[in-house]
Tab-separated table of C-alpha atoms in Angstrom:
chain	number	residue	atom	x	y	z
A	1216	UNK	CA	113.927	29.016	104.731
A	1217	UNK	CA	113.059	28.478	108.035
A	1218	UNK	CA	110.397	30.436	109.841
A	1219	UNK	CA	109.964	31.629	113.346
A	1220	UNK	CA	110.818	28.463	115.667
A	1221	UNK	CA	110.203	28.643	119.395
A	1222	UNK	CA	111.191	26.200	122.221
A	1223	UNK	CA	109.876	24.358	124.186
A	1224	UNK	CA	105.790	23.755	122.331
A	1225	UNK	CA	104.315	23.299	126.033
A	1226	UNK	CA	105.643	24.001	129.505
A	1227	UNK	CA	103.879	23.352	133.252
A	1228	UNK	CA	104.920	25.288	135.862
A	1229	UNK	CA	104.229	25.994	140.185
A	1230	UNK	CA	103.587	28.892	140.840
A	1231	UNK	CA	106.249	31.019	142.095
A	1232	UNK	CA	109.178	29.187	139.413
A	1233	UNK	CA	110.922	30.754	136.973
A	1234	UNK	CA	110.435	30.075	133.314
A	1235	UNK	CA	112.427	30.858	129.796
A	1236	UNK	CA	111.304	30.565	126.916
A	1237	UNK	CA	112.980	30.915	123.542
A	1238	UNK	CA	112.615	31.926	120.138
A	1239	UNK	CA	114.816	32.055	116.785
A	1240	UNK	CA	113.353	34.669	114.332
A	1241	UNK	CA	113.020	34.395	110.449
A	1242	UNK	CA	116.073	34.349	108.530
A	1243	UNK	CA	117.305	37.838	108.007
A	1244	UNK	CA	114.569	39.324	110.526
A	1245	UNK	CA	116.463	41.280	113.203
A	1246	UNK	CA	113.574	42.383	115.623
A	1247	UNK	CA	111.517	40.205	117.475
A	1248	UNK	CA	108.676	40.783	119.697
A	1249	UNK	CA	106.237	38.629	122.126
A	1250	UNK	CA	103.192	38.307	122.573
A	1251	UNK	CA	101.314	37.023	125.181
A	1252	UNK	CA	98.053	35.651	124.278
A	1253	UNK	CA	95.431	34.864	126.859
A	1254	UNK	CA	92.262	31.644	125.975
A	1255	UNK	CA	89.997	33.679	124.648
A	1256	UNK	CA	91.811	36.973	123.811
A	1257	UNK	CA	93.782	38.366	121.541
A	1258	UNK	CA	97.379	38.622	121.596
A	1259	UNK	CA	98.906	41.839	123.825
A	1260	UNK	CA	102.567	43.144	123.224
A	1261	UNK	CA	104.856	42.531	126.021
A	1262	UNK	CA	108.107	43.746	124.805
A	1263	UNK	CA	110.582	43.885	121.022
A	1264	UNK	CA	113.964	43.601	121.072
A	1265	UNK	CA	116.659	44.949	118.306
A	1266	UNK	CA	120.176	45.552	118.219
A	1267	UNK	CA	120.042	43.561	121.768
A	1268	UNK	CA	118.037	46.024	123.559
A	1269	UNK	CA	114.487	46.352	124.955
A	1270	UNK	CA	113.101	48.983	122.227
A	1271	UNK	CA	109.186	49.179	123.428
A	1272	UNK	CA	107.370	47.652	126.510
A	1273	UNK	CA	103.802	47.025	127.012
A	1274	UNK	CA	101.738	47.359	130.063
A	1275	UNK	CA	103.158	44.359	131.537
A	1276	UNK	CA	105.454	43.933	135.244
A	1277	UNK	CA	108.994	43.949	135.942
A	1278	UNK	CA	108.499	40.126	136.169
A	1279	UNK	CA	108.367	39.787	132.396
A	1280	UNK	CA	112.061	40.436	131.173
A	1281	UNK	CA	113.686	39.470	127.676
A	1282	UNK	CA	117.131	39.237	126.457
A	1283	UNK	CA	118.279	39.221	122.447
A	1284	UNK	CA	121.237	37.456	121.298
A	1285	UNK	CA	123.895	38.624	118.836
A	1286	UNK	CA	122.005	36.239	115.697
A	1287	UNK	CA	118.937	38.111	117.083
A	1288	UNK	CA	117.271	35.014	118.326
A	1289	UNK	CA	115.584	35.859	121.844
A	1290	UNK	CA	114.677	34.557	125.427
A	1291	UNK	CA	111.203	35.593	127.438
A	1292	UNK	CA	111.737	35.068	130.950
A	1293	UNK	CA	109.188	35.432	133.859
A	1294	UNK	CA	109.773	35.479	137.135
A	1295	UNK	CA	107.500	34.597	140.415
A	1296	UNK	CA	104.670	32.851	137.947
A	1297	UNK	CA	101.088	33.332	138.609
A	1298	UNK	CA	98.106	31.198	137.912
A	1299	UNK	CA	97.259	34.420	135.279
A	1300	UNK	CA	100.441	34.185	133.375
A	1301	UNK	CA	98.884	31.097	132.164
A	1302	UNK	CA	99.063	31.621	128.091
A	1303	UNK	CA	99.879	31.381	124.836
A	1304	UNK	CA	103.271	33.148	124.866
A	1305	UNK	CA	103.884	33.924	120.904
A	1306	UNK	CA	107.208	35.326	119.217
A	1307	UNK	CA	106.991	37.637	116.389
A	1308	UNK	CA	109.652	38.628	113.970
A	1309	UNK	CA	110.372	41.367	111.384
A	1310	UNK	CA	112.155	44.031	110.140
A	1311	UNK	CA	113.177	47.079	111.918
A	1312	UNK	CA	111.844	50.498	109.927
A	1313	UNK	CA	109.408	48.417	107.614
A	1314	UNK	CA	106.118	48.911	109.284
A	1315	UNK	CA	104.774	47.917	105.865
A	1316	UNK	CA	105.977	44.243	106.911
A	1317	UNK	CA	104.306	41.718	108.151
A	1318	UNK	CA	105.844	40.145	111.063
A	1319	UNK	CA	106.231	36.703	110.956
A	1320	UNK	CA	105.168	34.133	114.318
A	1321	UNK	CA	106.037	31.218	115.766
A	1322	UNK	CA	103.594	28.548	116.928
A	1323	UNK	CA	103.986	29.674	120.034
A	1324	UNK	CA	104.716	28.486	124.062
A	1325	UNK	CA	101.835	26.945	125.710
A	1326	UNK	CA	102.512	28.152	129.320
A	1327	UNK	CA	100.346	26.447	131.943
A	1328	UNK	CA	101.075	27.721	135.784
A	1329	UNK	CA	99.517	25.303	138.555
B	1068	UNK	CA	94.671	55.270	122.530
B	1069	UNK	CA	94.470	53.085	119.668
B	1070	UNK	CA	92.236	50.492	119.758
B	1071	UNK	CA	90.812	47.639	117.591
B	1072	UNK	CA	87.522	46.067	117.872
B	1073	UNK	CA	86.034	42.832	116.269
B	1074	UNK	CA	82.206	42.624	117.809
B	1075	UNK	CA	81.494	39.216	116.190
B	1076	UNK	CA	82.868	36.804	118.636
B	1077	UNK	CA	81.639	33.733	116.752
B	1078	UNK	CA	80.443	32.651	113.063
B	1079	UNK	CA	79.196	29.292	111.656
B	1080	UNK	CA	78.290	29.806	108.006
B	1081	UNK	CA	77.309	26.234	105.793
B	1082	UNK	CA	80.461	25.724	103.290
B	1083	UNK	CA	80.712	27.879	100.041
B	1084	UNK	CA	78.771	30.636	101.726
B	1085	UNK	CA	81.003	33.873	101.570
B	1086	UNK	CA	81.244	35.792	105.314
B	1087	UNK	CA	82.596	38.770	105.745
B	1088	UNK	CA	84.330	39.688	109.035
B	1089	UNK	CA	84.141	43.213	110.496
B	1090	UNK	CA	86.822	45.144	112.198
B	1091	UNK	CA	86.782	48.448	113.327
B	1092	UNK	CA	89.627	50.582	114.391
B	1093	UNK	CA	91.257	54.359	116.716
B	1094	UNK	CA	94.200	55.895	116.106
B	1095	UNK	CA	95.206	58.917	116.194
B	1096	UNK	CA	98.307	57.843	113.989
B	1097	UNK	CA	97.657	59.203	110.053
B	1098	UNK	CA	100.245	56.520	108.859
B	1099	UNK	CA	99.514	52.819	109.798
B	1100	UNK	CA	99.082	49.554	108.632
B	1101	UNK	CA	96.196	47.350	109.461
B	1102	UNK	CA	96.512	43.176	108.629
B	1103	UNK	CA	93.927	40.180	109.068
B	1104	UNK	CA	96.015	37.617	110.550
B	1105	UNK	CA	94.195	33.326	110.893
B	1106	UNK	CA	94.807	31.094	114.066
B	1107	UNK	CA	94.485	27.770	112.991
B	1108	UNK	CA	94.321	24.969	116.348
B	1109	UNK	CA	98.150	25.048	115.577
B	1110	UNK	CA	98.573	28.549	117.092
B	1111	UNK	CA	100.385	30.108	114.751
B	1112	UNK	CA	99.699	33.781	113.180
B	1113	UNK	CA	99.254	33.147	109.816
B	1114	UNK	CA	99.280	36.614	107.706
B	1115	UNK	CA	96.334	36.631	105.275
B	1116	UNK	CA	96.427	40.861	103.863
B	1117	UNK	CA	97.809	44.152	104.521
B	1118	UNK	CA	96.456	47.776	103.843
B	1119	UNK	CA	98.060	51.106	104.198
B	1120	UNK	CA	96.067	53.880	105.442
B	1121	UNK	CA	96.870	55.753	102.154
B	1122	UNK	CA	95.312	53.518	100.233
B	1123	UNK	CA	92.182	52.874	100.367
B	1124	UNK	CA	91.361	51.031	96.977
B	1125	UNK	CA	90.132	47.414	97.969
B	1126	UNK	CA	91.389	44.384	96.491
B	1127	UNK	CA	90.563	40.645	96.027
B	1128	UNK	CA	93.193	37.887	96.319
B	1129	UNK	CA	92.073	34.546	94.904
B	1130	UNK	CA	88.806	34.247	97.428
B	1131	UNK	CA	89.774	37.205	100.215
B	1132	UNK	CA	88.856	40.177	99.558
B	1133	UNK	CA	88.809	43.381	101.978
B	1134	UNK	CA	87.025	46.482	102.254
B	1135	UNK	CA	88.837	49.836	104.108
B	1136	UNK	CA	86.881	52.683	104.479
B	1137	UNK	CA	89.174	55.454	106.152
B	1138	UNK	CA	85.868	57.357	107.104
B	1139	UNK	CA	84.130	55.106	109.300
B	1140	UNK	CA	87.602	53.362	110.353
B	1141	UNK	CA	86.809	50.081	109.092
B	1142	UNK	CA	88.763	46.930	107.598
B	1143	UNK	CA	86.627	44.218	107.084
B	1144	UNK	CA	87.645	41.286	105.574
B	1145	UNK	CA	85.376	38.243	103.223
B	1146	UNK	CA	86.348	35.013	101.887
B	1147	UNK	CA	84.412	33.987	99.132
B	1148	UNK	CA	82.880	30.431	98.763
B	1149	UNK	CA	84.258	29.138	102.473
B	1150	UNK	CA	86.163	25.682	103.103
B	1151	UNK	CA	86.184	23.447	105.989
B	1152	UNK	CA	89.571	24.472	106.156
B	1153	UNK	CA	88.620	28.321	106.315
B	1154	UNK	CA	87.928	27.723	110.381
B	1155	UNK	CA	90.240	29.418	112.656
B	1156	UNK	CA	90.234	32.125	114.561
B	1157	UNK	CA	90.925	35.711	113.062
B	1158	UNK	CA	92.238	38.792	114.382
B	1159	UNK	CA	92.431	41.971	113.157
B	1160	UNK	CA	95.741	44.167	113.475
B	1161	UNK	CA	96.999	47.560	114.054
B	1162	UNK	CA	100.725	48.434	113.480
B	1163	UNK	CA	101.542	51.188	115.621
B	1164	UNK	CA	104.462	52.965	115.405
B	1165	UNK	CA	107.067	53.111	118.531
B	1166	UNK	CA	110.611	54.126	119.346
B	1167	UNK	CA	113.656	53.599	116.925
B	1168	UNK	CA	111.974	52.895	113.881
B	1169	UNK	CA	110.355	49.965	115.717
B	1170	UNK	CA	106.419	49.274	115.739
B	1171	UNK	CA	103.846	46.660	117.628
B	1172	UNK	CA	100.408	45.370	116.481
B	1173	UNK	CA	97.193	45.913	118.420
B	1174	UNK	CA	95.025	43.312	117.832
B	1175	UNK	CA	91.491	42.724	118.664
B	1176	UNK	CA	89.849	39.851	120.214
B	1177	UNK	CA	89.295	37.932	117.084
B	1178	UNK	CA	86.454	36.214	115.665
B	1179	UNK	CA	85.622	32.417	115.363
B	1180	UNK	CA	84.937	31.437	112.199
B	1181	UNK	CA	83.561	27.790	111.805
B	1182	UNK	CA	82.507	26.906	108.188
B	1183	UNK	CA	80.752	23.488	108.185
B	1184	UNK	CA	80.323	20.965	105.469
């Protein structure tokens, strides 16, 4: 049983670009959230998707938007990157209703913005 | 706002010591879940435990163990007889409920643990 895969491992990016990033949850997971994490830090919620829609949003900018597929895997894109969205950008899957869960997470995307 | 705190930034203990790591939680919430989650170097959140805040009887799993005290809003977590393979980062979690049946995790800034041989 695969776990929660995300592509690509490590990205480098100008700043201004555009960048996706992607993520396949747990088998039979339907909700899947991200993370960003910054060196340092702990990880802060960005945004969860289920059913294909944006269900909760953290304190983060209209730059950060997210898009869920039909097999509930999931895309993180952000928009006009700055030298602070340099992270550890981490997908998180589980089970919508079961707070008793534990989500499951990826490895992670190792954004760097120069 | 809920919040979670983990003051030890950084812990080297010699190899089959037992450490305890503290964390220390607000919510306003009366049902949640709090978890202890390990960062290896690898990145990934590996889940270690999982409490309910209606239960408050502490448990030991092979060589974790965790104490919750609902009164002073602690979750603190100790593995007995450390490894080299113990080190890793590790955060502390709050599920908070949200929208839709759907819920996020606070975490805290984690702690460092480094257990040397």
């Amino acid at each position: 049983d695969a776990g929660v895969t995300q592509s690509p491992t490590h990205l480098i990016k100008t700043r201004g670009q555009q960048v996706t990033l992607r993520c396949s949850p747990k088998s039979g997971h339907d909700t899947v959230s991200w993370y960003q994490q910054a060196l340092g830090q702990g990880p802060q919620f960005i945004f969860q998707y289920y059913e294909e829609e944006e269900r909760q949003r953290g304190n983060f900018p209209d730059r950060f938007s997210g898009h869920q597929f039909p097999n509930y895997s999931s895309e993180l894109n952000v928009n006009a990157l700055l030298l602070g969205d340099s992270a550890l950008y981490l997908c998180a899957s589980s089970l919508t209703g079961l707070m008793r869960t534990e989500a499951f997470f990826g490895q992670g995307t190792r954004l760097t913005v120069v | 706002a809920q919040k979670v705190t983990q003051a030890q930034t950084e812990i080297s203990v010699v190899e089959k010591e037992d450490v305890t790591l503290d964390c220390v939680y607000e919510t306003r919430d009366t049902t949640y879940y709090l978890f202890w989650y390990k960062q290896p170097p690898s990145g990934e959140l590996v889940f270690l435990i999982r409490r309910n805040s209606f239960d408050e009887q502490n448990e030991i799993s092979g060589r974790y163990s965790w104490n919750f005290q609902k009164s002073t809003s602690s979750f603190n977590f100790t593995i007995t007889a450390s490894q080299v393979v113990d080190s890793a980062v590790y955060f502390c979690a709050l599920s908070e409920a949200g929208t839709s049946g759907t819920y996020k995790y606070i975490f805290g800034t984690g702690t460092r643990l480094k257990v040397l041989a």
